[in-house]
CSV table of C-alpha atoms in Angstrom, one decimal:
chain,number,residue,atom,x,y,z
A,16,MET,CA,0.0,0.0,0.0
A,17,PHE,CA,2.7,2.5,1.0
A,18,GLN,CA,4.8,1.5,-2.0
A,19,THR,CA,1.9,2.1,-4.3
A,20,LEU,CA,1.2,5.6,-2.9
A,21,TYR,CA,4.9,6.3,-3.0
A,22,SER,CA,5.0,5.4,-6.7
A,23,TYR,CA,2.0,7.5,-7.6
A,24,PHE,CA,3.4,10.5,-5.7
A,25,TRP,CA,6.7,10.4,-7.5
A,26,TRP,CA,5.2,9.6,-10.9
A,27,GLU,CA,7.3,11.6,-13.4
A,28,ARG,CA,4.3,13.1,-15.2
A,29,LEU,CA,3.3,14.9,-12.0
A,30,TRP,CA,6.7,16.6,-11.6
A,31,LEU,CA,8.5,16.7,-14.9
A,32,PRO,CA,7.6,17.6,-18.5
A,33,ALA,CA,6.8,14.8,-21.0
A,34,ASN,CA,9.6,12.5,-22.2
A,35,LEU,CA,11.7,13.2,-19.1
A,36,THR,CA,12.2,10.9,-16.1
A,37,TRP,CA,14.0,11.0,-12.8
A,38,ALA,CA,16.9,9.2,-14.4
A,39,ASP,CA,17.6,12.3,-16.5
A,40,LEU,CA,18.2,14.2,-13.2
A,41,GLU,CA,20.8,11.9,-11.7
A,42,ASP,CA,24.2,13.3,-10.9
A,43,ARG,CA,26.6,12.7,-13.7
A,44,ASP,CA,29.5,14.4,-15.6
A,45,GLY,CA,30.1,16.9,-12.8
A,46,ARG,CA,26.4,18.0,-12.8
A,47,VAL,CA,24.6,17.9,-9.5
A,48,TYR,CA,20.8,18.0,-9.3
A,49,ALA,CA,18.3,18.8,-6.5
A,50,LYS,CA,16.9,15.7,-4.7
A,51,ALA,CA,13.9,15.4,-2.5
A,52,SER,CA,16.0,13.8,0.2
A,53,ASP,CA,18.0,17.0,0.5
A,54,LEU,CA,15.0,18.6,2.3
A,55,TYR,CA,15.1,16.3,5.2
A,56,ILE,CA,17.7,18.5,6.8
A,57,THR,CA,15.3,21.4,6.9
A,58,LEU,CA,13.3,20.0,9.9
A,59,PRO,CA,16.2,19.7,12.3
A,60,LEU,CA,17.5,23.1,11.0
A,61,ALA,CA,14.0,24.6,11.8
A,62,PHE,CA,14.4,23.5,15.4
A,63,LEU,CA,17.9,24.9,15.4
A,64,PHE,CA,16.4,28.2,14.2
A,65,LEU,CA,14.1,28.2,17.2
A,66,VAL,CA,17.0,27.7,19.6
A,67,VAL,CA,19.0,30.4,17.9
A,68,ARG,CA,15.9,32.7,18.0
A,69,HIS,CA,15.5,32.2,21.7
A,70,LEU,CA,19.2,33.0,22.3
A,71,PHE,CA,19.0,36.0,20.0
A,72,GLU,CA,15.9,37.4,21.7
A,73,THR,CA,17.4,36.9,25.2
A,74,TYR,CA,20.9,38.1,24.7
A,75,VAL,CA,20.6,40.5,21.7
A,76,ALA,CA,17.0,41.8,21.3
A,77,THR,CA,16.3,42.3,25.0
A,78,PRO,CA,19.4,44.5,25.7
A,79,LEU,CA,18.7,46.3,22.4
A,80,ALA,CA,15.2,47.1,23.6
A,81,GLY,CA,16.8,48.6,26.8
A,82,LEU,CA,19.1,50.8,24.7
A,83,LEU,CA,16.2,52.0,22.6
A,84,ASN,CA,14.2,52.7,25.7
A,85,VAL,CA,11.4,50.3,24.9
A,86,LYS,CA,9.1,50.5,27.9
A,87,GLU,CA,6.4,48.2,29.1
A,88,LYS,CA,3.0,49.6,29.8
A,89,ILE,CA,1.8,49.2,33.3
A,90,ARG,CA,-1.5,47.3,32.9
A,91,LEU,CA,-4.2,47.4,35.5
A,92,LYS,CA,-4.8,43.8,36.5
A,93,ALA,CA,-8.3,42.4,36.9
A,94,THR,CA,-9.3,41.6,40.4
A,95,PRO,CA,-9.4,37.7,40.9
A,96,ASN,CA,-13.0,36.6,40.5
A,97,ALA,CA,-13.8,32.8,40.0
A,98,VAL,CA,-17.2,33.4,38.3
A,99,LEU,CA,-15.9,35.9,35.8
A,100,GLU,CA,-12.7,33.9,35.2
A,101,LYS,CA,-14.6,30.7,34.4
A,102,PHE,CA,-16.8,32.5,31.9
A,103,TYR,CA,-13.8,34.2,30.4
A,104,ALA,CA,-11.9,31.0,29.9
A,105,ALA,CA,-14.7,28.7,28.9
A,106,THR,CA,-17.2,30.8,27.0
A,107,THR,CA,-16.0,34.1,25.5
A,108,LYS,CA,-13.7,37.0,26.2
A,109,HIS,CA,-16.3,39.4,24.8
A,110,PRO,CA,-19.6,38.8,26.7
A,111,LYS,CA,-22.8,40.3,25.3
A,112,GLN,CA,-24.9,42.7,27.3
A,113,ALA,CA,-27.3,40.0,28.4
A,114,ASP,CA,-24.3,37.9,29.6
A,115,VAL,CA,-22.9,40.8,31.5
A,116,GLU,CA,-26.1,41.3,33.4
A,117,VAL,CA,-26.3,37.6,34.4
A,118,LEU,CA,-22.6,37.6,35.4
A,119,SER,CA,-23.3,40.7,37.5
A,120,LYS,CA,-25.9,38.9,39.5
A,121,LYS,CA,-23.7,35.7,39.9
A,122,SER,CA,-20.5,37.6,40.9
A,123,GLY,CA,-22.1,40.2,43.1
A,124,CYS,CA,-20.5,43.0,41.0
A,125,THR,CA,-22.2,45.9,39.2
A,126,VAL,CA,-22.6,45.8,35.4
A,127,ARG,CA,-20.0,48.5,35.1
A,128,GLN,CA,-17.6,46.5,37.3
A,129,VAL,CA,-18.1,43.4,35.1
A,130,GLU,CA,-17.4,45.3,31.9
A,131,ARG,CA,-14.3,46.9,33.5
A,132,TRP,CA,-13.1,43.4,34.7
A,133,PHE,CA,-13.3,42.0,31.2
A,134,ARG,CA,-11.5,45.0,29.6
A,135,ARG,CA,-8.7,44.6,32.1
A,136,ARG,CA,-8.6,40.8,31.7
A,137,ARG,CA,-8.4,41.1,27.9
A,138,ASN,CA,-5.6,43.6,28.2
A,139,GLN,CA,-3.7,41.2,30.5
A,140,ASP,CA,-3.6,38.6,27.7
A,141,ARG,CA,-2.4,41.0,25.1
A,142,PRO,CA,1.3,40.5,24.2
A,143,SER,CA,3.8,42.9,25.8
A,144,LEU,CA,5.6,45.6,24.0
A,145,LEU,CA,8.9,43.8,24.7
A,146,LYS,CA,7.6,40.5,23.2
A,147,LYS,CA,6.6,42.4,20.0
A,148,PHE,CA,10.0,44.1,19.8
A,149,ARG,CA,11.9,40.9,20.3
A,150,GLU,CA,10.0,39.1,17.6
A,151,ALA,CA,10.4,42.0,15.1
A,152,SER,CA,14.1,42.2,15.9
A,153,TRP,CA,14.6,38.5,15.1
A,154,ARG,CA,12.7,38.7,11.8
A,155,PHE,CA,14.4,41.9,10.8
A,156,THR,CA,17.8,40.3,11.4
A,157,PHE,CA,16.9,37.1,9.4
A,158,TYR,CA,15.2,38.9,6.5
A,159,LEU,CA,18.1,41.4,6.1
A,160,ILE,CA,20.7,38.7,6.1
A,161,ALA,CA,18.6,36.5,3.8
A,162,PHE,CA,18.1,39.4,1.3
A,163,ILE,CA,21.8,40.2,1.2
A,164,ALA,CA,22.6,36.5,0.8
A,165,GLY,CA,19.9,36.0,-1.8
A,166,MET,CA,21.2,38.9,-3.9
A,167,ALA,CA,24.7,37.5,-3.6
A,168,VAL,CA,23.4,34.2,-4.9
A,169,ILE,CA,21.6,35.5,-8.0
A,170,VAL,CA,23.0,38.9,-8.9
A,171,ASP,CA,25.8,37.5,-11.1
A,172,LYS,CA,23.6,34.9,-12.8
A,173,PRO,CA,22.3,35.6,-16.4
A,174,TRP,CA,18.7,34.8,-15.4
A,175,PHE,CA,18.7,37.8,-13.0
A,176,TYR,CA,18.9,40.1,-16.0
A,177,ASP,CA,17.1,37.9,-18.7
A,178,LEU,CA,14.2,35.9,-17.4
A,179,ARG,CA,14.2,33.6,-20.4
A,180,GLU,CA,17.5,32.2,-19.1
A,181,VAL,CA,15.5,30.8,-16.2
A,182,TRP,CA,14.3,28.0,-18.5
A,183,LYS,CA,17.3,27.6,-20.7
A,184,GLY,CA,18.0,23.9,-20.8
A,185,TYR,CA,15.3,23.1,-18.2
A,186,PRO,CA,15.1,20.7,-16.4
A,187,ILE,CA,18.7,19.7,-17.1
A,188,GLN,CA,20.1,22.6,-14.9
A,189,SER,CA,22.9,21.8,-12.5
A,190,MET,CA,22.5,23.0,-8.9
A,191,LEU,CA,25.1,25.3,-7.4
A,192,PRO,CA,26.2,25.0,-3.7
A,193,SER,CA,25.0,28.6,-3.1
A,194,GLN,CA,21.6,27.7,-4.3
A,195,TYR,CA,21.5,24.6,-2.1
A,196,TRP,CA,22.2,26.5,1.1
A,197,TYR,CA,19.9,29.4,0.1
A,198,TYR,CA,17.0,27.0,-0.3
A,199,MET,CA,17.8,25.0,2.9
A,200,ILE,CA,18.0,28.1,5.1
A,201,GLU,CA,14.9,29.8,3.7
A,202,LEU,CA,12.8,26.6,3.9
A,203,SER,CA,14.1,25.9,7.5
A,204,PHE,CA,13.2,29.4,8.5
A,205,TYR,CA,9.6,29.2,7.2
A,206,TRP,CA,9.2,25.8,9.0
A,207,SER,CA,10.3,27.5,12.2
A,208,LEU,CA,7.8,30.3,11.7
A,209,LEU,CA,5.0,27.8,11.2
A,210,PHE,CA,6.1,25.9,14.3
A,211,SER,CA,6.1,29.0,16.5
A,212,ILE,CA,3.1,30.8,15.1
A,213,ALA,CA,0.8,29.6,17.9
A,214,SER,CA,3.1,31.2,20.5
A,215,ASP,CA,3.9,34.3,18.6
A,216,VAL,CA,2.0,37.6,18.7
A,217,LYS,CA,-1.4,36.9,17.1
A,218,ARG,CA,-2.9,39.4,14.8
A,219,LYS,CA,-6.2,39.7,12.9
A,220,ASP,CA,-4.6,38.1,9.8
A,221,PHE,CA,-3.6,35.0,11.8
A,222,LYS,CA,-5.3,32.6,9.3
A,223,GLU,CA,-3.8,34.4,6.3
A,224,GLN,CA,-0.4,34.1,8.0
A,225,ILE,CA,-0.8,30.3,8.3
A,226,ILE,CA,-1.9,30.1,4.6
A,227,HIS,CA,1.1,32.2,3.6
A,228,HIS,CA,3.6,30.0,5.5
A,229,VAL,CA,2.1,26.8,4.2
A,230,ALA,CA,1.9,28.1,0.6
A,231,THR,CA,5.5,29.3,0.9
A,232,ILE,CA,6.8,25.9,2.2
A,233,ILE,CA,4.9,24.1,-0.5
A,234,LEU,CA,6.2,26.4,-3.2
A,235,ILE,CA,9.8,26.2,-2.0
A,236,SER,CA,9.6,22.4,-1.7
A,237,PHE,CA,7.9,21.8,-5.0
A,238,SER,CA,10.3,24.1,-6.9
A,239,TRP,CA,13.1,22.0,-5.4
A,240,PHE,CA,11.6,18.7,-6.4
A,241,ALA,CA,10.8,19.9,-10.0
A,242,ASN,CA,14.2,21.7,-10.3
A,243,TYR,CA,12.5,25.2,-10.6
A,244,ILE,CA,15.5,26.4,-8.6
A,245,ARG,CA,16.3,29.5,-10.8
A,246,ALA,CA,12.8,30.8,-10.5
A,247,GLY,CA,12.7,29.9,-6.8
A,248,THR,CA,15.7,31.9,-5.9
A,249,LEU,CA,14.3,35.0,-7.7
A,250,ILE,CA,11.0,34.7,-5.9
A,251,MET,CA,12.6,34.2,-2.4
A,252,ALA,CA,14.9,37.2,-2.9
A,253,LEU,CA,12.0,39.3,-4.1
A,254,HIS,CA,10.0,38.6,-1.0
A,255,ASP,CA,12.9,39.3,1.4
A,256,SER,CA,13.5,42.7,-0.3
A,257,SER,CA,10.6,44.4,1.7
A,258,ASP,CA,10.2,42.2,4.8
A,259,TYR,CA,13.2,43.6,6.7
A,260,LEU,CA,11.9,47.1,6.1
A,261,LEU,CA,8.6,46.3,7.8
A,262,GLU,CA,10.2,44.7,10.7
A,263,SER,CA,12.6,47.6,11.2
A,264,ALA,CA,9.6,50.0,11.1
A,265,LYS,CA,8.0,48.0,13.9
A,266,MET,CA,11.1,48.1,16.0
A,267,PHE,CA,11.3,51.9,15.8
A,268,ASN,CA,7.6,52.1,16.4
A,269,TYR,CA,7.9,50.1,19.7
A,270,ALA,CA,10.8,52.4,20.7
A,271,GLY,CA,8.6,55.5,20.2
A,272,TRP,CA,10.7,56.8,17.3
A,273,ARG,CA,7.7,58.1,15.4
A,274,ASN,CA,9.4,60.0,12.5
A,275,THR,CA,11.9,57.2,11.8
A,276,CYS,CA,9.1,54.6,11.9
A,277,ASN,CA,6.9,56.6,9.5
A,278,ASN,CA,9.7,57.3,7.1
A,279,ILE,CA,10.7,53.6,7.0
A,280,PHE,CA,7.1,52.6,6.6
A,281,ILE,CA,6.8,54.9,3.5
A,282,VAL,CA,9.8,53.2,2.0
A,283,PHE,CA,8.5,49.8,2.9
A,284,ALA,CA,5.1,50.5,1.3
A,285,ALA,CA,6.7,51.6,-1.9
A,286,VAL,CA,9.0,48.6,-2.1
A,287,PHE,CA,6.2,46.2,-1.2
A,288,ILE,CA,3.8,47.5,-3.9
A,289,ILE,CA,6.5,47.6,-6.6
A,290,THR,CA,7.9,44.1,-5.8
A,291,ARG,CA,4.7,42.3,-4.9
A,292,LEU,CA,2.1,44.0,-7.1
A,293,VAL,CA,4.3,44.9,-10.1
A,294,ILE,CA,7.5,42.8,-10.5
A,295,LEU,CA,6.1,39.6,-9.1
A,296,PRO,CA,2.9,39.3,-11.3
A,297,PHE,CA,4.1,41.1,-14.4
A,298,TRP,CA,7.7,39.8,-14.6
A,299,ILE,CA,8.1,36.7,-12.4
A,300,MET,CA,4.7,35.1,-12.9
A,301,HIS,CA,4.7,36.1,-16.6
A,302,CYS,CA,8.0,34.2,-16.7
A,303,THR,CA,6.6,31.1,-15.0
A,304,VAL,CA,3.3,31.0,-16.9
A,305,PHE,CA,4.4,31.8,-20.5
A,306,TYR,CA,8.1,31.1,-21.1
A,307,PRO,CA,8.0,27.4,-20.1
A,308,LEU,CA,5.3,26.7,-22.8
A,309,ASP,CA,7.9,27.7,-25.5
A,310,LEU,CA,9.9,24.6,-24.4
A,311,TYR,CA,7.5,21.9,-23.4
A,312,PRO,CA,3.7,21.2,-23.1
A,313,ALA,CA,2.0,22.1,-19.8
A,314,PHE,CA,2.0,19.3,-17.2
A,315,PHE,CA,0.6,19.0,-13.6
A,316,GLY,CA,3.6,20.5,-11.9
A,317,TYR,CA,3.4,23.5,-14.2
A,318,TYR,CA,-0.2,24.1,-13.2
A,319,PHE,CA,0.4,23.4,-9.5
A,320,PHE,CA,3.3,25.8,-9.2
A,321,ASN,CA,1.5,28.6,-10.8
A,322,PHE,CA,-1.7,27.9,-8.8
A,323,MET,CA,0.4,28.3,-5.6
A,324,MET,CA,1.8,31.5,-7.0
A,325,VAL,CA,-1.7,32.8,-7.5
A,326,VAL,CA,-2.5,32.0,-3.8
A,327,LEU,CA,0.5,34.0,-2.7
A,328,GLN,CA,-0.4,36.8,-5.0
A,329,SER,CA,-3.9,36.9,-3.5
A,330,LEU,CA,-2.4,37.3,-0.1
A,331,HIS,CA,-0.1,40.1,-1.3
A,332,ILE,CA,-3.2,41.9,-2.6
A,333,PHE,CA,-4.9,41.5,0.8
A,334,TRP,CA,-1.9,42.9,2.6
A,335,ALA,CA,-1.4,45.7,0.1
A,336,TYR,CA,-5.0,46.8,0.8
A,337,LEU,CA,-4.1,47.0,4.5
A,338,ILE,CA,-0.9,48.9,3.8
A,339,ILE,CA,-2.6,51.4,1.5
A,340,ARG,CA,-5.2,52.0,4.3
A,341,MET,CA,-2.4,52.7,6.7
A,342,ALA,CA,-0.7,55.0,4.2
A,343,GLN,CA,-3.9,57.0,3.6
A,344,LYS,CA,-4.2,57.6,7.4
A,345,PHE,CA,-0.6,58.8,7.5
A,346,ILE,CA,-1.0,61.1,4.5
A,347,THR,CA,-4.2,62.6,6.0
A,348,GLY,CA,-2.4,63.1,9.3
A,349,LYS,CA,-4.3,60.4,11.2
A,350,VAL,CA,-2.6,58.0,13.6
A,351,VAL,CA,-0.9,55.2,11.7
A,352,GLU,CA,-1.7,51.8,13.2
A,353,ASP,CA,-1.2,48.3,11.9
A,354,GLU,CA,-4.6,47.2,10.6
A,355,ARG,CA,-3.9,43.7,11.7
A,356,SER,CA,-3.3,44.5,15.3
A,357,ASP,CA,-5.6,44.2,18.3
A,358,ARG,CA,-5.7,47.4,20.2
A,359,GLU,CA,-5.7,47.8,24.0
A,360,GLU,CA,-9.0,49.0,25.5
A,361,THR,CA,-9.3,51.9,27.8
A,362,ASP,CA,-11.8,52.7,30.4
A,363,ASN,CA,-12.6,56.4,31.1
A,364,SER,CA,-13.8,55.7,34.6
A,365,GLU,CA,-10.5,54.0,35.4
A,366,GLU,CA,-8.6,56.9,34.0
A,367,GLU,CA,-10.6,59.3,36.1
A,368,GLU,CA,-10.0,57.2,39.2
A,369,GLU,CA,-6.3,57.0,38.6
A,370,ALA,CA,-6.0,60.6,37.6
A,371,ALA,CA,-7.3,61.6,41.0
A,372,LYS,CA,-4.4,59.7,42.6
A,373,ASN,CA,-1.5,60.0,40.2
A,374,GLY,CA,-2.3,62.6,37.6
A,375,PRO,CA,-3.5,62.2,34.0
A,376,LEU,CA,-3.3,58.6,32.7
A,377,SER,CA,-4.2,56.8,29.5
A,378,ASN,CA,-4.9,53.1,29.8
A,379,GLY,CA,-3.0,53.0,33.0
A,380,HIS,CA,-0.1,55.0,31.8
A,381,PRO,CA,1.1,58.5,32.1
A,382,VAL,CA,-0.1,60.3,29.0
A,383,LEU,CA,3.4,61.3,28.0
A,384,ASN,CA,4.3,57.6,27.7
A,385,ASN,CA,1.4,56.8,25.4
A,386,ASN,CA,1.6,59.4,22.7
A,387,HIS,CA,3.5,57.6,20.0
A,388,ARG,CA,2.0,56.2,16.9
A,389,LYS,CA,1.6,52.5,16.2
A,390,THR,CA,2.1,50.4,13.2
A,391,GLU,CA,1.9,47.1,15.0
């Protein structure tokens, strides 16, 4: 049974053009080709990435946060209440008005106190500023290094300047050592992102992030199996070209450097739109959709690869929409916030109570510590 499924999965007609077999891609005459077994190393490398990330966030990102004066907000904690806590954990974090009234009777609190308790309890569960800064620092470091390494891998290759060279001689294209390591590192990193997504800061596009990571892993893996390596390196470098800008904007945002954050965000928005909505669909996807047909008839792998490219492009359009909304707010002078982020809630009554004791507060903070814009 297993052998039958294995044979169907690796049937040449799924992965290779007509009249070509896996035997044509065996190493010979100094030529080295990509093999599916090469990707086994990416799983242990992914866990190594998680270890390196932990060390980086502890010994690099945390001290850096201190140098940039990234300060935690002092959140007002919800008073322990077994009735409300049970409802919060088992039913919903956002009770309806009817539920609030029932909980008020059960807990012995007023309706206003119940509402306030849930606001404070939700704020307790929101990720800290330091956690966000550490995550952004890690991704910034990786994306910047990956982009530089990716450009070093492809900038001297003829297919970087002439996309028809991507398919010259396909699939009999020897793999270079630099391409091997570029693929292994990129795929391992995306595996690590998928493994850690449940514990990372959750945003409103959580499902889209999962789809993106899965689609990226499938695309990188498939392009390796089918020897789409030249196209794959171009696509990976193109994606890394804007990601490090976004993460650096987040870092400066958390540090309260508003002008720096906004200026980097403008550059990021321009690079993202040019690379993801112009270069990717009109150059790279044009290259993967039309140029191969000049060399061989379409096969399953051709359709599958381009379908996954369409999935990624759809996500890019979704994120571009959010980015444009943020850019419009910035241009019109409104506060720039990440459309994906969950905002902390405030309670005017709490502010009034605390103001009487400690002076003006905003969400439990001195007003002067809460006046920076957010993009995250």
